[in-house]
Coordinates of C-alpha atoms and ligand atoms in Angstrom, one line a residue:
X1 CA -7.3 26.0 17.3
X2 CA -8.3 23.0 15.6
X3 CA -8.5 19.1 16.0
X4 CA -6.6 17.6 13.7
X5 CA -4.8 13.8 13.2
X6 CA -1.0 13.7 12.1
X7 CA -0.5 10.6 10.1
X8 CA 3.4 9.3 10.3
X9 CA 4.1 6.6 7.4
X10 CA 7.7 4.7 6.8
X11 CA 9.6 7.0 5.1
X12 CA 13.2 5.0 4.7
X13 CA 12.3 2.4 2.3
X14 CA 10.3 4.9 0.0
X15 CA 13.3 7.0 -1.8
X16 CA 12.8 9.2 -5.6
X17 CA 9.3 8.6 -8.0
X18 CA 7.8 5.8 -5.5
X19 CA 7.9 8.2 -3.1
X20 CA 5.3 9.8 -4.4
X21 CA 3.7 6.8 -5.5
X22 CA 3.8 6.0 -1.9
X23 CA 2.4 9.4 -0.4
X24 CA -0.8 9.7 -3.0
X25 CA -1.7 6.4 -2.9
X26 CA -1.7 6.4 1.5
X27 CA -3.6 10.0 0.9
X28 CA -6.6 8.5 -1.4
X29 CA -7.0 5.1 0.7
X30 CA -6.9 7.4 3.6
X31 CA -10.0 9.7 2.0
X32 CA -11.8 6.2 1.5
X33 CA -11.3 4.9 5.0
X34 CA -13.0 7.5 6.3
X35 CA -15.1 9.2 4.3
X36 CA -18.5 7.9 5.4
X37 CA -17.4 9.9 8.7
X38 CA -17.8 13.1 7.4
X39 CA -16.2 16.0 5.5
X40 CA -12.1 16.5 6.1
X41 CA -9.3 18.3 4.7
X42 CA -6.5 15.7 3.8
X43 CA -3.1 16.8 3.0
X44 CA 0.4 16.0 2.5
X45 CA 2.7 17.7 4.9
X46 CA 6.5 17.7 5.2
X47 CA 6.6 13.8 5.7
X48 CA 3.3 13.5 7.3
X49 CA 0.0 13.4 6.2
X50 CA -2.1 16.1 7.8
X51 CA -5.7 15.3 8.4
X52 CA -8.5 17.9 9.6
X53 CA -12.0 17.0 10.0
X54 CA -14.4 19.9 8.3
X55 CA -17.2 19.5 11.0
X56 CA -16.9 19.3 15.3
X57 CA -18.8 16.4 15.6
X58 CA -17.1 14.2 13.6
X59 CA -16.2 10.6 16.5
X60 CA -12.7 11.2 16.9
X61 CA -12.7 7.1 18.0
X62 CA -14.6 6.1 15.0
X63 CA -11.7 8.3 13.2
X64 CA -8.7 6.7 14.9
X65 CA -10.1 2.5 14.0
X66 CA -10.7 3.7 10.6
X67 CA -6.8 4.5 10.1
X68 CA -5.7 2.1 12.3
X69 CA -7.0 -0.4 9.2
X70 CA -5.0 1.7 6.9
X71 CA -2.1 -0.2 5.0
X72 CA 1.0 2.2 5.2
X73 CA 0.0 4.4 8.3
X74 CA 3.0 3.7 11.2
X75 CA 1.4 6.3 13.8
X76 CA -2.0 8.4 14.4
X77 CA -1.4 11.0 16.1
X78 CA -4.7 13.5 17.4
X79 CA -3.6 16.8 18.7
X80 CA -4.3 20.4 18.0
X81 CA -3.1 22.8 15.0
X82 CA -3.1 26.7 15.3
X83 CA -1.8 28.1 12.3
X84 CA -0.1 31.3 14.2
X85 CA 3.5 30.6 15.3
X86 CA 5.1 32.3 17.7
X87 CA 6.2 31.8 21.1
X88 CA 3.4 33.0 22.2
X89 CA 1.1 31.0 20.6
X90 CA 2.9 27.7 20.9
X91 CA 2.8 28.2 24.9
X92 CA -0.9 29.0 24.3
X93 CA -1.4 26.3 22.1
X94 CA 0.0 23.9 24.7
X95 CA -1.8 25.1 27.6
X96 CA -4.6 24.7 26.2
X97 CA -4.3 20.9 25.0
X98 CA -2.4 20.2 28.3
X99 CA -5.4 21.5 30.1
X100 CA -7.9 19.7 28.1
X101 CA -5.8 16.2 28.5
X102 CA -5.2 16.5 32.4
X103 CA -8.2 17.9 33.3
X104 CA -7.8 18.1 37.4
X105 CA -5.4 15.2 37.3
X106 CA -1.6 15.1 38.3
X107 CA 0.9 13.7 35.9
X108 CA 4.5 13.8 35.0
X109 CA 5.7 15.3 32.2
X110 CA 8.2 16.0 29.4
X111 CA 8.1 18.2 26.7
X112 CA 9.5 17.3 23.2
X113 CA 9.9 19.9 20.0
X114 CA 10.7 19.0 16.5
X115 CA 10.5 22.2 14.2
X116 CA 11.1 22.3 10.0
X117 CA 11.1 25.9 10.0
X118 CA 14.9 26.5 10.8
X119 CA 14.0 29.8 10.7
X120 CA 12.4 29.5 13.6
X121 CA 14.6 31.8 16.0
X122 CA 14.6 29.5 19.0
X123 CA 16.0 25.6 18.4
X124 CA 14.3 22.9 19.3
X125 CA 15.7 22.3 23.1
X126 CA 14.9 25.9 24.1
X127 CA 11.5 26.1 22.7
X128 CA 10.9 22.8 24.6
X129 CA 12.4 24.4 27.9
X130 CA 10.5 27.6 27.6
X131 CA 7.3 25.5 27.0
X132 CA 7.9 23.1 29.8
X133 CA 8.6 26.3 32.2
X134 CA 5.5 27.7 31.1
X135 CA 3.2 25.1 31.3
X136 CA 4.7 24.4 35.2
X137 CA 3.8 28.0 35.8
X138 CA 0.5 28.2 34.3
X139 CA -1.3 24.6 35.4
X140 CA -1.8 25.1 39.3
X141 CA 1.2 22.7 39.9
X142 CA -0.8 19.6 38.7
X143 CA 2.3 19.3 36.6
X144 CA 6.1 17.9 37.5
X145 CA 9.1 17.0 34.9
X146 CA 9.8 13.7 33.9
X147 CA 12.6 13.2 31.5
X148 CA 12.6 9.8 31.6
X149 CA 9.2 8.1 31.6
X150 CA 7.4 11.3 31.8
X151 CA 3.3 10.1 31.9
X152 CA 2.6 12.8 28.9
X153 CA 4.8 13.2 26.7
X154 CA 4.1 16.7 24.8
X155 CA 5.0 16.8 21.0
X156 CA 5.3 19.7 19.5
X157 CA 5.8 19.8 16.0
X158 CA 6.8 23.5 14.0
X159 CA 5.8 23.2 10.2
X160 CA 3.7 25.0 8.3
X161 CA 1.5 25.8 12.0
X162 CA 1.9 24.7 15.3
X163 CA 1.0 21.0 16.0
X164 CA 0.6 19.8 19.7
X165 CA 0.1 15.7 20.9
X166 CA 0.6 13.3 22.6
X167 CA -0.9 10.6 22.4
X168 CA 1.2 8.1 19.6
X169 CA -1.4 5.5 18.4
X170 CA 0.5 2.7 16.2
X171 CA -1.2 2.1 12.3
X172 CA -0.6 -1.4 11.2
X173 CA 2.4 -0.6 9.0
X174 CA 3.3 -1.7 5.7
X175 CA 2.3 -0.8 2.4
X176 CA -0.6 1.3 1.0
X177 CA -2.4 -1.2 -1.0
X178 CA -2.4 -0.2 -4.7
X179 CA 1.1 0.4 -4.8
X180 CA 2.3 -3.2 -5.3
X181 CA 0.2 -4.4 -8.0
X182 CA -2.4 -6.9 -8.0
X183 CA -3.0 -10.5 -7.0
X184 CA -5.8 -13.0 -7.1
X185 CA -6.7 -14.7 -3.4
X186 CA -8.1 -18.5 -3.3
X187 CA -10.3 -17.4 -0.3
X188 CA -11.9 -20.2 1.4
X189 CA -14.2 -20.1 4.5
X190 CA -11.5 -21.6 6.5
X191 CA -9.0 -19.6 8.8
X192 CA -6.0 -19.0 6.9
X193 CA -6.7 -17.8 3.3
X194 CA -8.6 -14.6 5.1
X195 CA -5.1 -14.7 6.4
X196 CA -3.2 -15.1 3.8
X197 CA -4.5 -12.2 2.3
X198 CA -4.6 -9.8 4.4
X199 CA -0.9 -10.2 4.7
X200 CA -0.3 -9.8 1.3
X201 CA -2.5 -6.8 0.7
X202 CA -0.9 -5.4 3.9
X203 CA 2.2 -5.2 1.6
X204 CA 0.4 -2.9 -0.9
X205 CA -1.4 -5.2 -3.0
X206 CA -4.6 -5.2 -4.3
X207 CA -6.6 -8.0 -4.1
X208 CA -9.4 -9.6 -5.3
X209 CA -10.8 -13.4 -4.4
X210 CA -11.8 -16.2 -5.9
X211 CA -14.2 -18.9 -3.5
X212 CA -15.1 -22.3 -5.3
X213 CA -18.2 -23.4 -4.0
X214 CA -20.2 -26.7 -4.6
X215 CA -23.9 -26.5 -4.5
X216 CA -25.8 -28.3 -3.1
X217 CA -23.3 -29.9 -1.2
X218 CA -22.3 -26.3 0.3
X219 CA -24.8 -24.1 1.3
X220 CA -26.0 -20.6 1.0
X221 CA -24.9 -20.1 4.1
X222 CA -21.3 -20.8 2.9
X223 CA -21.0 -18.8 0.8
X224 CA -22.5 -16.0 2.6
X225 CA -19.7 -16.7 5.1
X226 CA -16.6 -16.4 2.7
X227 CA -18.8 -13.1 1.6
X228 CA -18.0 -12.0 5.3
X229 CA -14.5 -12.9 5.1
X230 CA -14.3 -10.8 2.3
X231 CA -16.3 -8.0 3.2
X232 CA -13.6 -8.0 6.9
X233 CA -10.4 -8.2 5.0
X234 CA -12.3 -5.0 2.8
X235 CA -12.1 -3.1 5.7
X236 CA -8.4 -3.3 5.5
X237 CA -7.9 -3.1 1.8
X238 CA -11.1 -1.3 0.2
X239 CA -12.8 -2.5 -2.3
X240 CA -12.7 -5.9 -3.2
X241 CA -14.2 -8.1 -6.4
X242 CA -15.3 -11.7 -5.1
X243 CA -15.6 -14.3 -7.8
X244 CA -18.1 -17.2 -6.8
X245 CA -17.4 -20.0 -9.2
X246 CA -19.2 -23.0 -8.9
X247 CA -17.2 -26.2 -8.3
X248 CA -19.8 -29.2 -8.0
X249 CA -19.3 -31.0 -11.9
X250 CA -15.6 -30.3 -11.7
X251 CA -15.3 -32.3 -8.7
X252 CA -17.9 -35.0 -9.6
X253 CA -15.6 -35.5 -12.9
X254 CA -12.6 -35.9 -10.8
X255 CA -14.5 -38.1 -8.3
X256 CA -15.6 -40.5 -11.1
X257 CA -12.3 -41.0 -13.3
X258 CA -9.4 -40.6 -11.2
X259 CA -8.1 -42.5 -8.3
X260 CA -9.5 -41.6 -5.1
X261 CA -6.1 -40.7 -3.0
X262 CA -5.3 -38.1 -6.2
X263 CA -8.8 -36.5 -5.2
X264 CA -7.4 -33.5 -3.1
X265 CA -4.6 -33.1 -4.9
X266 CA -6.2 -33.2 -8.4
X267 CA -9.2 -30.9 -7.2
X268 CA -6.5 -28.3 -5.9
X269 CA -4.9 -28.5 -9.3
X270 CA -8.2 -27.4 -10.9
X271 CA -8.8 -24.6 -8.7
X272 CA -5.6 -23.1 -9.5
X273 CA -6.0 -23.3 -12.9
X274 CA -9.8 -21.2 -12.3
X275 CA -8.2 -18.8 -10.2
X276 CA -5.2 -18.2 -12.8
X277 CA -7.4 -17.5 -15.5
X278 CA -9.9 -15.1 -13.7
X279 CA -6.3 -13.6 -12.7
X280 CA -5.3 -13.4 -15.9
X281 CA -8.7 -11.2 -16.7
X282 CA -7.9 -8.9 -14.0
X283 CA -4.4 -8.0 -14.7
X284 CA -3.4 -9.7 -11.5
X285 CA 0.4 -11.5 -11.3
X286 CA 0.3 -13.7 -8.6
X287 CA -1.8 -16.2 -6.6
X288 CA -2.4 -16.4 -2.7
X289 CA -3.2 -19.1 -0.9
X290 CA -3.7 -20.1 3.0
X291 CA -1.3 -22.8 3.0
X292 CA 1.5 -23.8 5.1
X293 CA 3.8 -26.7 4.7
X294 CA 2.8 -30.1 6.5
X295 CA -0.7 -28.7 7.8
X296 CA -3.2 -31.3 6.2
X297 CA -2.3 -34.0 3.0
X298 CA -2.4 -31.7 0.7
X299 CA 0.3 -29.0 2.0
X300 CA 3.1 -31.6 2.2
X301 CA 6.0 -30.1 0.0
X302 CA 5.4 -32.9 -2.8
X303 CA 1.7 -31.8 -2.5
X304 CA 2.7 -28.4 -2.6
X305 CA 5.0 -28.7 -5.8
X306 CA 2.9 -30.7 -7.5
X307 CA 0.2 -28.1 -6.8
X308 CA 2.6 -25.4 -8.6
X309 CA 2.9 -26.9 -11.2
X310 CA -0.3 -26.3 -12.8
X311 CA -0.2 -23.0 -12.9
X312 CA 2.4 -20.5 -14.3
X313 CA 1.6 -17.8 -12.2
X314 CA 3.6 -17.4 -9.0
X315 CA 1.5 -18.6 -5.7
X316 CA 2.2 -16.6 -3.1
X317 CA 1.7 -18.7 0.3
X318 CA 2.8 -16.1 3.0
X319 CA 1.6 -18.2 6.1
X320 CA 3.9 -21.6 4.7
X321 CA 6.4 -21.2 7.9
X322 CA 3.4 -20.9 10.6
X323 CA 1.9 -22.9 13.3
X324 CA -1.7 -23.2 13.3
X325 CA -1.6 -21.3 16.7
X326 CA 0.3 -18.1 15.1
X327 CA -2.4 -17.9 12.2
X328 CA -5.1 -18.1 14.7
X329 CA -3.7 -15.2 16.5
X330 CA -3.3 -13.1 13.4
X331 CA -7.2 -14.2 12.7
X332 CA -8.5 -12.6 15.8
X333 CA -6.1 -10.0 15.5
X334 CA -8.5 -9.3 12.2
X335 CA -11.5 -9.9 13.1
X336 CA -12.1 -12.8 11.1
X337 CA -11.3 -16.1 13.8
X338 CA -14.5 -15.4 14.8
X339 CA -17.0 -15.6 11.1
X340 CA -13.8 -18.7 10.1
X341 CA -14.6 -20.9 13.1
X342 CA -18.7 -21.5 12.4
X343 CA -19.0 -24.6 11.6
X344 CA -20.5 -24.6 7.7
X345 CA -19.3 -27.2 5.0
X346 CA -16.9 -26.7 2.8
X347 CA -16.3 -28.3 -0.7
X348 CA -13.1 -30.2 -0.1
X349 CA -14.6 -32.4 3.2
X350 CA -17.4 -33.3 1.0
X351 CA -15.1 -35.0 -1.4
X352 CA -12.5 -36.4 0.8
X353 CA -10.5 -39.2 0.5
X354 CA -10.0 -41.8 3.4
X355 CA -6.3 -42.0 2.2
X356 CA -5.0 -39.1 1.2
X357 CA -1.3 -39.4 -0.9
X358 CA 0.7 -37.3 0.9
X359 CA 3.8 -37.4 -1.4
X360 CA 2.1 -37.4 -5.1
X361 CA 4.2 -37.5 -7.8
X362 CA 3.8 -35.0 -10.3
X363 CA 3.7 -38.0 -13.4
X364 CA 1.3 -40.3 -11.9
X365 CA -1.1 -37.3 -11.2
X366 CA -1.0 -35.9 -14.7
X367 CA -1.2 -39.4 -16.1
X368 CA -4.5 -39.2 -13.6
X369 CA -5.6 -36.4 -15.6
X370 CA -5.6 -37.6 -19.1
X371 CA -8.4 -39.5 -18.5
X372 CA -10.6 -35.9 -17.4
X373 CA -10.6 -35.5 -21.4
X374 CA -13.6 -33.2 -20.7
X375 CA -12.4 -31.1 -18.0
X376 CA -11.0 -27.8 -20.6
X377 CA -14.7 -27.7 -21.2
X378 CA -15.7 -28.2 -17.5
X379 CA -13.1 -25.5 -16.5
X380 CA -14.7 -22.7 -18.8
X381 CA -18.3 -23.9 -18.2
X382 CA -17.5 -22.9 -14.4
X383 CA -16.0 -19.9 -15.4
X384 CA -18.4 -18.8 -17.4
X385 CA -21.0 -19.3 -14.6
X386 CA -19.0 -17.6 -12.0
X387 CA -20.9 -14.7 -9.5
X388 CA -19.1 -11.5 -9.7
X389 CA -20.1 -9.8 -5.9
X390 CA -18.6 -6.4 -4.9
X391 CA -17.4 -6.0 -1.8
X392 CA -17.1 -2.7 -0.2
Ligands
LIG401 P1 -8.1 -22.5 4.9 O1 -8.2 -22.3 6.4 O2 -7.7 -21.2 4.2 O3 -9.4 -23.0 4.3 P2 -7.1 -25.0 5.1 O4 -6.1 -25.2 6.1 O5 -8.5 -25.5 5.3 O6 -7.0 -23.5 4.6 P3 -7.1 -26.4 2.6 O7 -8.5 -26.7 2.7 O8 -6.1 -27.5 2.3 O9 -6.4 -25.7 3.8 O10 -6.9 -25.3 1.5 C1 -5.7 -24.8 1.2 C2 -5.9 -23.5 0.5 O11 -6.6 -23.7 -0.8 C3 -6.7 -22.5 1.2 O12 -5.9 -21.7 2.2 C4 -7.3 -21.6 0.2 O13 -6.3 -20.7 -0.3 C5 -7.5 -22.6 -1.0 N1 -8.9 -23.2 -0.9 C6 -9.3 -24.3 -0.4 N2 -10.6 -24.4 -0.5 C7 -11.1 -23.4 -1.3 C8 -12.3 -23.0 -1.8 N3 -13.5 -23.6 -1.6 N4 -12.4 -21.8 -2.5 C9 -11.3 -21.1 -2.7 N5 -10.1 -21.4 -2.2 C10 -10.0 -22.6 -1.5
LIG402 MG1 -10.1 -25.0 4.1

């Protein structure tokens, strides 16, 4: 008998070729989440993915937060395999895990079978009977039936072997990333771009990040903070590319030649433009960003349009319908609330206007902008400076 996790993923929505798009793409994020665990055997089974750790030792806990972080995964399951099926050897098989799980304990308990092989000469109700009788027998009445909110409730799954569990852990659903292309995340070290996307890559796309930071009015420390950021929303997606791109002459220009209640606005504009070029070198179709309509100045819905328009790109804003309070929640859900909420600068309160327009006007802020006749240089200069960091 063997340890081994049963990995249950959405099946309805994934019909034909992206099916299988779908199933090799969960199976290699899978091998990277936990891999630095140990050695395991991870296979595709009948509408599960099948995963059996090579070694004893391996921490089954360490296992189970590792996939709970896997985009795509709707349950982990940990139970027992034994490759032998019979009658005999399912009753053995359950036995034995029942024993393990209840160890001197009383519970209440109900017995559930779900078996592929329809060759099988017993159907699924009698093989959960016999089971059920057996295990009432055989455990020194510490047992008694529950059909209704039975304390254990016993899977027993016929496939390929005998798989026994009970214990229905939920994964966080969703997509495996890397089957929804690729998008290019304005990643502040505030609390909703981490936000932002994780939700998107929770959807099955890759990401990578782009942080504009603007020395020396930011810090080191910053920036090592939107490297945390990234490094926590890589535990979710893998691997990540973080572009550092520094910010400080772009935003001097602005500061000097345009009015100072188009500052926000105008400075957003610029970033967009960065981060759509640098997605543009990535093969990445879409840009995410933290905001949501009416939180600050700049996040009005004039703000927000006029902030679309200087990109072509689409801008992907999946928290725009949220209170503050429900991105929070998400944020500590994530692990991030807590590395968002220390208290380091960040570029746009250096530069911020007492009086903020909040409904711009997409002609007066371009007619702003003609008189940054250096920026096109500005904007490559600051790419061509940017820090590449790898997240893993
Ligand atoms: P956040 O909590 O994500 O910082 P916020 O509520 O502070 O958001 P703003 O500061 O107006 O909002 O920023 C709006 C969005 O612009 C952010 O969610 C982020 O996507 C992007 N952004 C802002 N500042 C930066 C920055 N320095 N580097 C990269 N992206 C940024
Ligand atoms: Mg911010």
């Amino acid at each position: 008998m063997k340890n081994i996790y049963l990995v249950k993923y959405g099946e309805i929505a994934i019909k034909g070729k992206n099916r299988y798009l779908f199933e090799d793409a969960l199976l290699s994020n899978i091998r990277s989440s936990i891999k630095k665990l140990g050695k395991f055997h991870i296979k595709k089974e009948q509408g599960r993915i099948l995963i059996e750790p090579e070694d004893k030792d391996v921490d089954k806990d360490e296992v189970i937060e590792q996939l709970k972080k896997v985009f795509g995964i709707v349950a982990i399951c940990p139970g027992i395999k034994n490759e032998e099926i019979s009658m005999d050897s399912i009753k053995e098989t359950a036995l034995y895990y029942m024993k393990n799980i209840c160890q001197k304990n009383q519970y209440t308990f109900k017995v559930e079978t779900r078996r592929s092989d329809k060759r099988f000469p017993l159907n699924s109700m009698e093989i959960s009977r016999d089971v059920g009788a057996y295990l009432l027998k055989n455990m020194n009445g510490q047992l008694s039936v529950d059909v209704h909110s039975p304390q254990i409730r016993l899977n027993i799954e016929l496939r390929n072997s005998v798989y026994v569990y009970s214990m229905v852990i939920p994964g966080p659903g969703g997509m495996p990333v890397g089957t929804n292309g690729k998008a290019m995340l304005l990643l502040s070290g505030g609390i909703d771009s981490p936000v932002a996307g994780w939700m998107i890559a929770k959807r099955g796309v890759e990401i990578g990040a782009v942080y504009f930071e603007s020395p020396p009015y930011t810090s080191e420390r910053a920036k090592q903070k939107v490297v945390d950021l990234a490094r926590t929303i890589a535990t979710y997606t893998g691997k990540m590319k973080l572009f550092v791109v520094p910010f400080t002459k772009i935003q001097m220009e602005i500061y000097e030649k345009c009015p100072h209640d188009q500052l926000t606005i105008i400075m957003r504009r610029m970033m967009m433009k960065i981060a759509e070029r640098l997605a543009k070198e990535e093969n990445a179709l879409g840009l995410i960003t933290g905001e949501s309509i009416g939180q600050v100045a700049s996040q009005t819905i004039q703000s927000l349009a006029v902030t679309n328009a200087a990109v072509e790109l689409p801008v992907f804003r999946p928290l725009i319908g949220f209170d503050k309070e429900e991105i929070v929640q998400i944020a500590k859900k994530i692990n991030t609330y807590e590395i968002s909420i220390l208290p380091y600068e960040d570029c746009c309160t250096i530069f911020v206007p007492k009086h903020p327009e909040t409904k711009p006007k997409l002609e007066y802020i371009l007619q702003s902008e003609k008189s940054l006749d250096n920026m096109e240089s500005l904007l490559e200069e600051a790419i061509a400076n940017k820090e590449i960091i790898m997240i893993e």
